Each structure stands twice: as C-alpha cells, then as structure tokens.
Amino acid sequence: MCGIVGYVGKGEAQGFLLSGLKRLEYRGYDSAGIVTIAEDGTATLIRAKGKIANLEEKLAKSRRSDKIGIGHTRWATHGEPSEENAHPHKAGDIYLVHNGIIENYKELKKTLTEHKFESETDSEVLAALVNSFYKDGKYPLVNAVVQALKLVQGTYGIAVVSSKNPEEIVVARSGSPLVIGIGNDETLIASDASALVGHTKRAIYLNDGEVARLTKNSIEVKTLNSEPVSAKVEEIETNLAAIQKGGYEHFLLKEIVEQPNSLKETLRGRVNVENGTVHLGGPGLTEAELRKIKHLIIVGCGTAYHAGLLAGYYIEQFTPEITIETVIASEYRYRSAYIPKDAVALIVSQSGETADTLACLREIKKQGIKTIGIVNAIGSTIAREVDGGTYVHVGPEISVASTKAFTSQAIAMVMFGLTIAQAKGVKPGVLRPYVEEIAKLPEEIGKVLSGVQPEVEEIAKKYADYDHAIYLGRDTAYPTAMEGALKLKEISYVDANAYAFGELKHGPLALVDDRFFELALLPKGALYDKAISNVQEVLARGGHVIAVTNVADFDMPVEGVVKITTDIEMFAPVLMNLVSQLFAYYMTIAKGYNVDQPRNLAKSVTVE
Ligand code: M6R
C-alpha cells in the first residue's frame, strides 16, 4: 500500500527520497511523487502516474540539491491513479503526504471553501485543513497539524513540510506506521523501516496518537494533547542483503528458496529434539494459564488465515479439550461472536500492520482475552499491541505473494499448540513425533526444493494457457490447497479455487472440463485412499489432473505427477505447498506477468 519517505539533513534529499521510494515499491502502488524545498523556500514538486521509473525520468530533468523533502508512493483509494491524485498534495505553503483514509473528508471539505481542490483525494482535504490552521506561517507547523488532526476521523500516517520553513518536517500517526531514522546531522522518515536500512540503524517507531517535529538534529515527540513523549530509540535489525534480490531474478523465487533457512530461524532455540519438547518464551503465559486454555481463536487475512487453518488441523490432533476457530479478520471484526473467557487469540500477520487484523486484535483485547502475536515484522503495530508473541523471524518478505512467512507462521502456531499440550500434561510420546518432524523440516524443505524445481517448471509451462484451476486436498492438505490456489490466483491471475476433496460431488465436480486443470495434493495417511477415489471421479469426467504426492508407488493415469521423496509424514502438506509456490512462480513467468508486484495488490494492507 502507500509508502512515505522524508529527509531533512546535511545531504541532498532527492537521492534518499528516490532510493527510499524504490525500497517501498514492493508494497504496491500506482503513482509516486516527491517535493523538496530549497533554503530560499522554492519548492520542487514532481509527481508521476505509474512506476517510479516514470518519476525518476522527470526528476532527472529537475535535479535539486535541496536538503529537505518528502515523498510518497500511492495505492489508489479515493480517485483513480493519476498525476493529480498522486502525493504530495499542496495547500498554500504546505505539502503533505498521507497513508490511510480520512473517513470524514467530505464533511471537512465543505468547510474548506478557500482552497481550490485539484484532486479527488481525501489526503488533499487534510493538506487544506492543516493549511487553514497554519495561516501563512503565523502559527507553528506542528500546532497547525495537531489542530487539523483533532478534527479528523480515520487513519493516517502523515508527513508535512512548509516552504515557509524549510528546516522541519512534522509527522504524525494513527493507524498507519511511521518510523523516524536518526542519522548524523540528518533525520529520515519512512512508513517501513526497510527504506532506512543502510542509512541508519537507530530508529523511533511513532505510536498512534503521537506527532513529532523533526529537524536535522532534533526530534520532539508529543501526543495530540501536547504531552511530551520520551520516545524509545530502537535498533533496526534488517541488513541490506535481506532486502536485495541477491542474484535471483525475482524476490519471490529468492523467498521460496530461502525457506530452509527462514524456518531454521523460526525454530532457533525453541525446539529440544532430545526431550521432544518445544519452548516459546514470547507468549509470556504461565503453565497455569496455558493449562486453562479451552479455546483458540486464530485471526488473520489471506495467507496468514490459511496458515492458521493449517495449524488448527494439527493442534486439535494433539491438544485435548480444546476448540479451535480460525477466522478471517475482515469478517470477524464485525461479527457478534462470543469469546469465552478461557480463550486465547493468536493474531497472525507477516507485516504486523494489516488493518483488519489489527482491528480484531483491539476488539478482542477489549473483551479481556489474552492476545498472542504470530508476527514477522519486528516492531510492527500488531507486535507492539499484543499481550505476548512469537516472532517468526523469516526476515523481510518483499514479494507481494507470501511464501516463507506461511511456512513459518503455520509451524510457529503448531509449536504454540505443543506448548499448550505440554502444559496440559499430554504424554510426551504423543508430542515427540511432531517435535521430531518439525526439527527435520528445514532440511527436508531444502531437499524438496532442489529435487522438484525442474519438473515443476516444466509442468507449469505446459499449463500456462489455462485460466482455470481447482486445487484439491483433504485434512491438512485442504488448507494447503487453499493456500496453493491463492498463490496461483494472485500472481498468475488464474481463476484458481480450492475445495476439500469430499466437497467435489456437492458442486465443484460440475466444473470439470477442458478449460480447467486440477492440482491434487495427495499425502500418505488415513485419508489417502478416499482422496484417490475422488481423483478417479475427476479423471472419469475428463479432468486434467496434476498430482503432488509422497507415495512412492503412485501410478494413476494423471497428466502430471510431482513426487516428493521424504520421510516426513505428518507435515508432508507443508512440503507439498513448496510445489504449489514454485508452480505459481513458473506459471507466472510463462504467462509473462509481474511476479513480485501483481496488479491491484499491495504487500501490506493498511486500509480496511
Ligand atoms: O501481512 P499479513 O500477513 O497480515 O498479510 C495478510 C494478507 O494480506 C497476505 O497474506 C496476502 O494474502 C498475501 N498477498 C498472500 O500471498
């Protein structure tokens, strides 16, 4: 979604702003813009529709050595992607960039009769509102921003500069992240710490309801009620290599291939194979509290939701007296669901910023239920607001399609389930096989990835002309099929849907014809024979079946088979998901689409 960068310091602002916006490209956007202000107050505002390359082209003709500026990548909400709707927005001497949504912008707009609006955005309304309090610089910019924000309903992360005082940037946040980077004689801002990597390691994460006035060597943070805040300086842990492609053509392939290591990071220090136990420090629940848990609510969106569904299937296998409900955050936030007091909620999010998931977290907390984050982005809003949590530690995930996060989210949640089961006194013999397989998974993932890649690529090419797909699985392979279908849908634009095998005869079987192919996940296990019968039914109706299986002697007359060689049994679906990830990747390449930045989508969905 939208991205913000800003710079005030001894260096040239344009350079940082442009490189920062490029770092934020992965979040998804459809236009971009930058304003810099010279010492004499001359502002240079440049905006362009489409890719940052278009902005860069325009900037090349207007190089400036100005020492202050702000920039933005916009993901359209109010008004189509266009140069006029791109940020920064100007009102009088004010320039403003905004992430989020101003819900009462229509009412506010009616009161701002002196401003001539040039865009359809809610953000320009905010710029005009700040300007109406600024009164040509008669009032301090920070005060004008505070007055304006007091009238605003909605979410925002904003940065504001004025050509009347080209030495300060004012930033504020409510529901949309903002990080302040502390440099030597320079202060940088970004909506995502990845834009600051390589520039500084010291950062302040602004909290909701805070506003800050920044100069090149000062940072004053206060609340909207003017109470001073002594902000905590934190370290940015990400390194440059983690946000670069590192020789891969696409971030997606890099992130798929990284999984042996990223899962190792998730498991580090948390698995004791000798004892057959796991230990998670982050949730911060006592043994007694763990024993009392009777219900688990798992909340997430998209891939995080699928990871929750998958983990739920495992946790109920070994944790007695527990009910598990995995819910889609955008639905759950408006449901009137009763949450029993002996429940714990797992809040699952790679970015830690997803608006719907965050809203659920806040609702659930209001009901006095303990919340545990299963989050990747360190220091993100969800990570900071949960009662306890387990970071998945997979490093930055840049490609819009989530891959390595899924694997680690699912396993981290299973480990949380194991922690509950241990506390509830489940026999070690029941839990040990799970712990042993989890410990082996990173290595097995490595083997599968290097083993299947060429054949998956070949099969994906063969099916590249198809626009419809059905993913099938049952038990733990069912949420895995859902995740596989989402991957294909979001990057290859194939109309891919997942069904539990047992549901086929209740409707989806009618779809089987030459326009569809079916990807069947067939792990060994108690339900294997039943799934095979379902495959027979699809084949009998002329289906084009690709099978993914760990059954060595699988010999059905399907069109394609990807055999996985592994001694992992319970978690075989996690390995099969790697095939789905690679399949989606190679299909997208064959179709010629943008792998890392699929159309219409954003990496971090910070608006509802
Ligand atoms: O950052 P989050 O994990 O909260 O994101 C949730 C979804 O937006 C995300 O998983 C989305 O579905 C991915 N693009 C799927 O690949």
XYZ file of C-alpha atoms and ligand atoms in Angstrom:
624
model
C 0.000 0.000 0.000
C 1.055 3.637 0.145
C 4.569 4.459 1.271
C 6.071 7.556 2.889
C 9.664 8.769 2.994
C 11.163 12.028 4.198
C 14.537 13.625 4.714
C 15.944 16.676 6.479
C 19.686 16.985 6.904
C 23.062 17.884 5.529
C 22.741 15.751 2.370
C 20.676 16.019 -0.778
C 17.097 14.990 -0.108
C 16.218 13.812 -3.620
C 18.679 10.922 -3.537
C 17.347 9.415 -0.314
C 13.725 10.043 -1.264
C 14.081 8.261 -4.572
C 16.002 5.298 -3.197
C 13.577 5.104 -0.260
C 10.569 5.034 -2.577
C 12.217 2.270 -4.585
C 12.619 0.259 -1.401
C 8.907 0.682 -0.731
C 7.894 -0.327 -4.269
C 7.186 -3.873 -3.119
C 4.268 -2.654 -1.029
C 2.262 -1.965 -4.205
C 1.463 1.474 -5.667
C 0.200 3.142 -8.796
C 1.767 6.628 -8.708
C 4.569 8.404 -6.892
C 5.771 11.886 -6.054
C 8.405 13.930 -4.290
C 8.651 17.514 -3.083
C 11.904 19.124 -1.995
C 12.338 22.655 -0.717
C 15.378 24.862 -1.202
C 16.755 27.153 1.518
C 15.045 30.135 -0.121
C 11.670 28.367 0.062
C 11.448 27.332 -3.583
C 9.570 24.047 -3.733
C 10.026 21.469 -6.473
C 7.030 19.167 -6.681
C 7.254 16.261 -9.108
C 4.653 13.542 -9.453
C 4.072 10.774 -11.950
C 1.492 8.111 -12.628
C 2.718 4.519 -12.794
C 6.103 3.157 -11.896
C 8.828 5.025 -10.017
C 10.882 4.871 -13.209
C 8.458 7.487 -14.613
C 9.105 9.743 -11.621
C 12.827 9.157 -11.939
C 12.726 10.229 -15.562
C 11.040 13.504 -14.608
C 13.426 14.042 -11.689
C 16.439 13.642 -13.976
C 15.321 16.866 -15.648
C 14.959 18.718 -12.321
C 17.872 17.663 -10.160
C 17.921 19.662 -6.924
C 20.372 19.781 -4.059
C 17.655 20.774 -1.545
C 18.225 19.458 1.955
C 14.637 18.711 2.887
C 11.812 16.835 1.229
C 9.081 14.222 1.467
C 7.989 11.519 -0.967
C 5.159 9.066 -1.441
C 4.008 6.026 -3.346
C 0.214 5.974 -3.686
C -2.093 2.973 -3.868
C -5.370 4.455 -5.031
C -8.312 4.562 -2.639
C -10.124 7.874 -3.337
C -9.774 8.710 -7.019
C -8.087 6.858 -9.861
C -4.327 6.540 -10.245
C -3.290 9.855 -11.864
C -0.727 12.606 -11.516
C -3.279 14.952 -9.887
C -4.229 12.369 -7.274
C -0.605 11.471 -6.531
C 1.019 12.877 -3.367
C 2.496 15.200 -2.107
C -0.563 17.445 -2.053
C -0.150 21.192 -1.874
C -2.284 23.697 0.006
C -0.874 27.208 0.361
C 2.710 26.755 1.549
C 2.014 23.271 2.873
C 2.979 19.969 1.232
C 1.610 16.768 2.706
C 1.876 13.028 2.122
C -0.638 10.686 3.708
C -1.150 6.951 4.204
C -4.543 5.793 5.433
C -8.093 7.008 4.930
C -9.777 10.173 6.197
C -13.324 8.980 6.733
C -14.944 12.390 7.299
C -13.168 14.070 4.381
C -16.434 15.029 2.655
C -17.706 16.998 5.652
C -14.309 18.618 6.189
C -14.053 19.521 2.515
C -17.282 21.530 2.694
C -15.724 23.800 5.317
C -12.539 24.449 3.322
C -14.042 26.903 0.880
C -10.856 28.922 0.366
C -8.875 26.041 -1.066
C -9.139 25.171 -4.752
C -9.097 21.377 -4.830
C -7.158 19.790 -7.646
C -7.530 16.109 -6.792
C -10.278 13.718 -5.751
C -8.352 12.529 -2.708
C -9.144 12.620 0.977
C -5.469 13.481 1.516
C -5.704 16.871 -0.185
C -8.509 17.701 2.246
C -6.088 17.040 5.085
C -3.451 19.262 3.451
C -6.005 22.074 3.103
C -7.120 21.586 6.695
C -3.563 21.884 8.018
C -3.078 24.960 5.865
C -6.236 26.561 7.254
C -4.670 26.436 10.751
C -1.191 27.360 9.547
C -2.337 30.807 8.399
C 0.634 31.528 6.113
C 3.135 30.519 8.761
C 1.707 32.668 11.545
C 1.407 29.522 13.677
C 3.981 26.787 14.174
C 3.505 23.991 11.657
C 3.329 21.370 14.371
C 0.452 23.223 16.065
C -1.419 23.524 12.782
C -1.016 19.784 12.211
C -2.279 18.989 15.709
C -5.329 21.265 15.323
C -6.162 19.643 11.994
C -5.752 16.091 13.263
C -8.097 16.765 16.153
C -10.887 17.174 13.575
C -10.049 14.083 11.598
C -11.769 10.688 11.765
C -9.961 7.797 10.150
C -6.424 6.522 9.884
C -3.262 8.330 8.964
C 0.457 8.353 8.823
C 1.459 11.791 7.543
C 4.489 13.922 6.817
C 4.161 17.649 6.278
C 6.629 20.315 5.172
C 6.214 24.022 4.506
C 8.057 26.240 2.056
C 7.908 28.946 4.752
C 10.251 26.968 6.981
C 12.419 24.546 5.022
C 14.114 23.133 8.103
C 11.428 20.994 9.677
C 9.186 18.046 8.924
C 6.123 17.298 11.027
C 4.956 13.698 11.170
C 2.029 12.044 12.921
C 0.421 8.641 13.078
C -2.855 7.000 13.893
C -3.241 3.517 12.476
C -0.593 3.817 9.770
C 3.051 3.180 10.640
C 5.830 5.763 10.670
C 9.449 5.240 11.624
C 11.914 8.047 12.320
C 15.537 7.253 11.488
C 18.238 9.055 13.463
C 21.364 9.883 11.452
C 24.355 12.186 11.856
C 23.051 15.648 11.162
C 20.156 14.109 9.329
C 16.735 12.767 10.229
C 14.922 10.394 7.950
C 11.390 9.075 7.939
C 9.694 6.119 6.332
C 6.485 4.191 6.664
C 8.531 0.992 6.646
C 11.955 0.578 8.240
C 13.287 -1.170 5.112
C 13.638 2.267 3.457
C 16.059 3.293 6.214
C 18.314 0.243 6.024
C 21.860 1.231 5.085
C 21.272 4.832 6.235
C 20.888 4.351 9.964
C 20.311 1.598 12.490
C 18.718 3.849 15.128
C 15.025 4.452 14.899
C 11.967 5.641 16.769
C 8.666 3.944 15.969
C 5.918 6.505 16.382
C 2.837 5.323 18.293
C -0.775 6.064 17.454
C -1.804 9.498 18.671
C 1.732 10.903 18.513
C 3.088 13.779 16.494
C 6.740 14.740 16.033
C 8.625 17.801 14.878
C 11.862 16.853 13.170
C 14.867 18.890 12.173
C 18.241 17.586 11.017
C 19.426 17.180 14.604
C 16.337 17.215 16.797
C 13.265 15.063 17.324
C 10.448 16.289 19.559
C 7.637 13.817 20.078
C 4.373 14.659 21.828
C 0.804 13.454 21.972
C -2.040 15.222 20.229
C -2.848 16.602 23.678
C 0.597 18.210 23.786
C 2.028 15.899 26.447
C 5.725 15.345 25.765
C 6.716 11.744 24.953
C 10.130 10.359 25.725
C 10.431 8.159 22.681
C 12.351 4.888 22.820
C 15.239 4.539 20.362
C 15.289 1.030 18.873
C 17.675 -0.804 16.601
C 16.756 -1.669 13.040
C 17.849 -5.298 12.721
C 17.365 -5.785 8.990
C 20.503 -5.805 6.870
C 20.900 -4.735 3.269
C 21.303 -8.282 1.884
C 17.919 -9.256 3.310
C 16.124 -6.671 1.176
C 18.058 -7.273 -2.046
C 17.468 -9.943 -4.673
C 20.893 -11.452 -4.077
C 21.371 -12.802 -7.601
C 17.815 -14.068 -8.038
C 15.708 -12.683 -10.835
C 12.735 -12.210 -8.538
C 12.196 -11.757 -4.810
C 9.549 -14.469 -4.955
C 11.990 -17.168 -6.026
C 14.563 -15.926 -3.513
C 11.975 -16.125 -0.743
C 10.775 -19.602 -1.755
C 14.327 -20.893 -1.859
C 15.183 -19.204 1.451
C 12.750 -21.395 3.376
C 15.192 -23.939 4.808
C 16.959 -21.036 6.497
C 13.958 -18.915 7.339
C 12.269 -21.861 9.066
C 15.509 -22.603 10.900
C 15.333 -19.054 12.257
C 11.754 -19.672 13.404
C 12.842 -22.795 15.258
C 16.113 -21.434 16.654
C 16.336 -22.039 20.397
C 12.722 -23.170 20.552
C 12.920 -26.910 19.816
C 14.542 -29.541 22.026
C 14.595 -32.754 19.998
C 16.283 -34.743 22.760
C 13.465 -34.060 25.203
C 10.808 -33.986 22.495
C 9.634 -30.558 23.685
C 9.306 -27.023 22.437
C 9.792 -23.833 24.359
C 8.381 -20.453 23.346
C 9.372 -17.579 25.597
C 7.453 -14.786 23.873
C 3.824 -15.588 24.650
C 4.569 -14.968 28.330
C 1.849 -17.312 29.622
C 2.452 -19.254 32.836
C 1.971 -23.038 32.929
C -1.231 -22.474 34.861
C -2.526 -20.031 32.234
C -1.627 -22.455 29.436
C -3.443 -25.275 31.216
C -6.608 -23.198 31.470
C -6.876 -22.558 27.722
C -10.000 -24.184 26.311
C -10.426 -22.223 23.090
C -8.053 -20.884 20.491
C -9.171 -18.180 18.114
C -6.775 -17.723 15.217
C -7.186 -14.446 13.321
C -5.580 -13.489 10.015
C -6.111 -12.492 6.391
C -5.144 -14.257 3.164
C -2.089 -16.420 3.606
C -1.950 -15.770 7.351
C -5.526 -17.090 7.586
C -4.550 -20.230 5.668
C -1.555 -20.752 7.951
C -3.975 -20.524 10.889
C -6.344 -23.065 9.317
C -3.488 -25.473 8.739
C -2.085 -25.068 12.252
C -5.573 -25.617 13.674
C -5.806 -29.047 11.977
C -2.557 -30.081 13.699
C -3.202 -28.560 17.112
C -6.518 -30.357 17.534
C -4.767 -33.679 16.820
C -2.685 -33.498 19.977
C -4.255 -30.958 22.321
C -7.152 -32.324 24.365
C -10.241 -30.396 25.425
C -9.690 -27.503 23.114
C -11.774 -25.959 20.364
C -10.104 -24.003 17.591
C -11.710 -21.422 15.372
C -9.691 -19.844 12.611
C -11.301 -16.669 11.320
C -10.886 -14.119 8.546
C -10.121 -10.813 10.236
C -12.254 -8.641 7.927
C -15.306 -10.754 8.827
C -14.566 -11.349 12.463
C -14.184 -7.683 13.324
C -17.885 -7.150 12.587
C -19.248 -10.409 13.949
C -21.015 -10.555 17.280
C -19.097 -13.658 18.279
C -18.984 -14.517 21.952
C -15.460 -15.265 23.131
C -15.289 -17.438 26.239
C -13.002 -16.156 28.975
C -10.809 -19.268 28.812
C -9.826 -18.444 25.232
C -6.566 -17.133 23.837
C -6.358 -15.394 20.479
C -3.489 -15.868 18.030
C -3.122 -12.774 15.871
C -1.284 -13.798 12.700
C 0.337 -11.285 10.391
C 3.528 -11.169 8.379
C 3.598 -7.379 8.163
C 2.080 -6.775 11.579
C 0.189 -3.860 10.016
C -2.863 -5.404 8.337
C -5.754 -3.089 9.200
C -8.447 -5.756 9.639
C -6.212 -7.981 11.746
C -5.210 -5.030 13.896
C -8.864 -4.070 14.376
C -9.646 -7.624 15.547
C -6.735 -7.521 17.956
C -8.091 -4.344 19.515
C -11.654 -5.711 19.721
C -10.501 -8.975 21.279
C -8.331 -7.152 23.816
C -11.308 -5.013 24.818
C -13.067 -8.237 25.811
C -10.239 -9.081 28.179
C -8.953 -12.010 26.107
C -5.186 -12.651 26.010
C -3.722 -11.971 22.569
C -0.586 -13.631 21.211
C 1.047 -12.307 18.038
C 2.441 -14.594 15.356
C 4.202 -11.793 13.538
C 7.204 -11.363 11.275
C 7.872 -7.613 11.119
C 9.704 -6.644 14.269
C 8.407 -3.502 15.934
C 5.223 -3.521 13.834
C 1.954 -2.289 15.309
C 0.478 -5.723 15.955
C 3.738 -6.918 17.514
C 3.635 -3.937 19.853
C -0.015 -4.182 20.816
C -0.389 -7.911 21.553
C -0.024 -9.170 25.127
C 2.717 -11.557 24.118
C 4.019 -13.077 20.943
C 6.254 -15.268 18.900
C 8.149 -13.595 16.107
C 8.540 -15.923 13.132
C 11.898 -14.324 12.228
C 11.805 -15.067 8.491
C 13.401 -11.736 7.586
C 11.844 -9.221 5.211
C 9.340 -10.682 2.778
C 9.355 -8.364 -0.217
C 7.361 -10.182 -2.875
C 3.646 -9.436 -2.551
C 2.883 -13.163 -2.588
C 3.629 -14.538 0.838
C 5.660 -17.760 0.872
C 8.281 -18.165 3.568
C 6.004 -16.436 6.082
C 3.268 -19.049 5.518
C 5.533 -21.974 6.343
C 6.897 -20.357 9.477
C 3.547 -18.984 10.666
C 1.969 -22.442 10.458
C 4.855 -24.112 12.283
C 5.104 -21.372 14.929
C 1.411 -21.855 15.697
C 1.794 -25.618 15.877
C 4.597 -25.008 18.368
C 2.277 -22.809 20.391
C -0.211 -25.695 20.356
C 2.539 -28.049 21.527
C 3.308 -25.630 24.356
C -0.321 -25.808 25.500
C -0.332 -29.605 25.174
C 2.878 -29.884 27.226
C 1.349 -27.758 29.979
C -1.839 -29.811 29.902
C 0.239 -32.918 30.535
C -0.215 -34.671 27.181
C 2.022 -37.757 27.128
C 5.471 -36.973 25.695
C 5.084 -39.980 23.366
C 2.161 -38.233 21.651
C 4.012 -34.959 21.135
C 7.509 -36.244 20.333
C 6.765 -37.254 16.692
C 5.529 -33.727 15.967
C 8.598 -32.153 17.542
C 10.912 -34.500 15.664
C 9.308 -33.788 12.307
C 9.328 -30.039 12.952
C 13.044 -30.186 13.725
C 13.681 -32.040 10.458
C 11.559 -29.755 8.309
C 14.187 -27.144 7.323
C 16.443 -29.822 5.857
C 13.554 -31.623 4.164
C 12.366 -28.342 2.664
C 15.846 -27.886 1.178
C 15.771 -31.386 -0.330
C 12.309 -30.982 -1.814
C 13.113 -27.593 -3.305
C 16.236 -28.790 -5.052
C 14.562 -32.043 -6.116
C 11.335 -30.824 -7.705
C 12.205 -27.490 -9.278
C 12.907 -28.636 -12.897
C 9.813 -30.795 -13.213
C 7.536 -28.212 -11.599
C 8.847 -25.640 -14.060
C 8.143 -27.955 -16.971
C 4.617 -28.800 -15.818
C 3.823 -25.138 -15.118
C 4.888 -24.192 -18.653
C 2.645 -26.905 -20.065
C -0.395 -25.485 -18.269
C 0.394 -21.828 -18.860
C -2.523 -21.381 -21.272
C -5.099 -22.427 -18.720
C -7.131 -19.743 -16.961
C -8.999 -22.002 -14.543
C -7.753 -24.346 -11.858
C -9.106 -26.402 -8.996
C -6.853 -27.242 -6.048
C -7.875 -30.267 -4.042
C -6.884 -31.748 -0.719
C -8.345 -33.107 2.447
C -7.464 -32.848 6.116
C -4.181 -30.904 6.468
C -3.833 -30.894 2.673
C -7.064 -28.899 2.380
C -5.838 -25.586 3.858
C -2.630 -26.270 1.948
C -4.675 -26.485 -1.249
C -6.376 -23.190 -0.328
C -3.003 -21.540 0.053
C -1.765 -23.013 -3.257
C -4.829 -21.684 -5.081
C -4.378 -18.219 -3.567
C -0.775 -18.141 -4.737
C -1.694 -19.045 -8.301
C -4.626 -16.628 -8.360
C -2.736 -13.614 -7.071
C 0.291 -13.758 -9.332
C -0.812 -15.729 -12.420
C -4.351 -14.302 -12.495
C -5.649 -17.845 -12.953
C -9.124 -18.355 -11.566
C -7.958 -20.925 -9.020
C -10.166 -22.190 -6.227
C -9.623 -24.844 -3.617
C -12.037 -27.497 -2.437
C -11.915 -30.259 0.090
C -11.996 -33.494 -1.943
C -15.152 -34.533 -0.126
C -16.948 -31.434 -1.393
C -16.428 -32.230 -5.073
C -19.696 -34.084 -5.515
C -21.555 -31.276 -3.777
C -20.995 -28.900 -6.675
C -17.476 -28.270 -7.992
C -17.365 -31.542 -9.970
C -19.692 -29.817 -12.462
C -16.812 -27.528 -13.424
C -14.539 -30.298 -14.700
C -13.932 -29.786 -18.419
C -11.105 -28.909 -20.807
C -10.827 -25.334 -19.559
C -9.785 -26.478 -16.071
C -6.855 -28.345 -14.654
C -6.931 -29.908 -11.195
C -3.998 -29.899 -8.817
C -4.448 -32.712 -6.308
C -2.468 -32.826 -3.062
C -2.219 -36.463 -2.046
C -0.216 -37.039 1.123
C 0.136 -40.555 2.571
C -2.176 -41.137 5.503
C -5.522 -42.384 6.693
C -7.496 -40.428 4.081
C -5.218 -41.164 1.114
C -7.455 -43.901 -0.345
C -10.508 -41.699 -0.077
C -8.710 -38.876 -1.871
C -7.627 -41.309 -4.590
C -11.259 -42.297 -5.182
C -12.064 -38.614 -5.626
C -9.247 -38.274 -8.157
C -10.745 -41.256 -10.046
C -14.046 -39.389 -10.211
C -12.339 -36.338 -11.700
C -10.427 -38.477 -14.219
C -13.620 -40.291 -15.214
C -15.034 -36.909 -16.250
C -12.074 -36.000 -18.435
C -10.239 -33.915 -15.797
C -6.672 -32.739 -16.363
C -5.094 -33.800 -13.098
C -1.653 -32.947 -11.751
C -0.851 -34.963 -8.632
C 1.535 -33.960 -5.863
C 2.285 -36.882 -3.589
C 4.798 -38.514 -1.274
C 3.506 -42.003 -2.124
C 6.442 -43.631 -3.901
C 4.420 -46.131 -5.973
C 1.717 -43.681 -7.042
C 0.759 -44.728 -10.570
C -2.577 -43.214 -11.501
C -3.064 -42.159 -15.136
C -2.876 -38.425 -14.372
C -1.313 -35.866 -16.736
C 1.482 -34.811 -14.389
C 2.985 -36.075 -11.143
C 5.328 -34.342 -8.736
C 6.692 -36.928 -6.341
C 8.167 -35.789 -3.086
C 10.777 -38.001 -1.530
C 10.813 -37.528 2.211
C 10.425 -39.431 5.423
C 8.332 -36.582 6.835
C 4.742 -37.792 7.115
C 2.552 -35.527 9.241
C 3.961 -32.340 7.794
C 4.129 -33.594 4.190
C 1.487 -30.981 3.172
C 3.914 -28.244 4.241
C 6.392 -29.730 1.753
C 3.697 -30.018 -0.904
C 2.992 -26.345 -0.511
C 6.501 -25.685 -1.830
C 5.405 -27.326 -5.074
C 2.378 -25.015 -5.218
C 4.613 -21.992 -4.588
C 7.037 -22.990 -7.353
C 4.180 -23.874 -9.670
C 2.649 -20.405 -9.253
C 6.056 -18.802 -9.780
C 6.841 -20.664 -13.019
C 3.302 -20.290 -14.346
C 3.548 -16.511 -13.841
C 6.874 -16.400 -15.655
C 5.395 -18.431 -18.507
C 2.409 -16.090 -18.710
C 4.745 -13.100 -18.676
C 3.283 -11.271 -15.666
C 4.976 -9.240 -12.951
C 5.942 -11.840 -10.373
C 6.759 -9.652 -7.391
C 4.189 -6.918 -7.846
C 0.944 -8.395 -9.135
C -1.652 -5.973 -10.399
C -4.092 -4.356 -7.956
C -2.419 -5.814 -4.872
C -0.313 -4.393 -2.072
C 2.069 -6.156 0.264
C 0.770 -4.635 3.420
C -2.945 -3.891 3.531
C -3.090 -0.973 5.931
C -6.571 0.227 4.982
C -9.822 -1.592 5.518
O 0.877 -9.026 6.483
P -0.224 -10.008 6.687
O 0.291 -11.393 6.951
O -1.208 -9.596 7.727
O -0.982 -10.056 5.304
C -2.143 -10.789 5.143
C -2.512 -10.908 3.690
O -2.724 -9.637 3.146
C -1.434 -11.620 2.881
O -1.128 -12.863 3.405
C -1.889 -11.797 1.421
O -2.968 -12.671 1.348
C -0.730 -12.272 0.559
N -0.549 -11.404 -0.565
C -0.909 -13.642 0.028
O 0.189 -14.074 -0.684
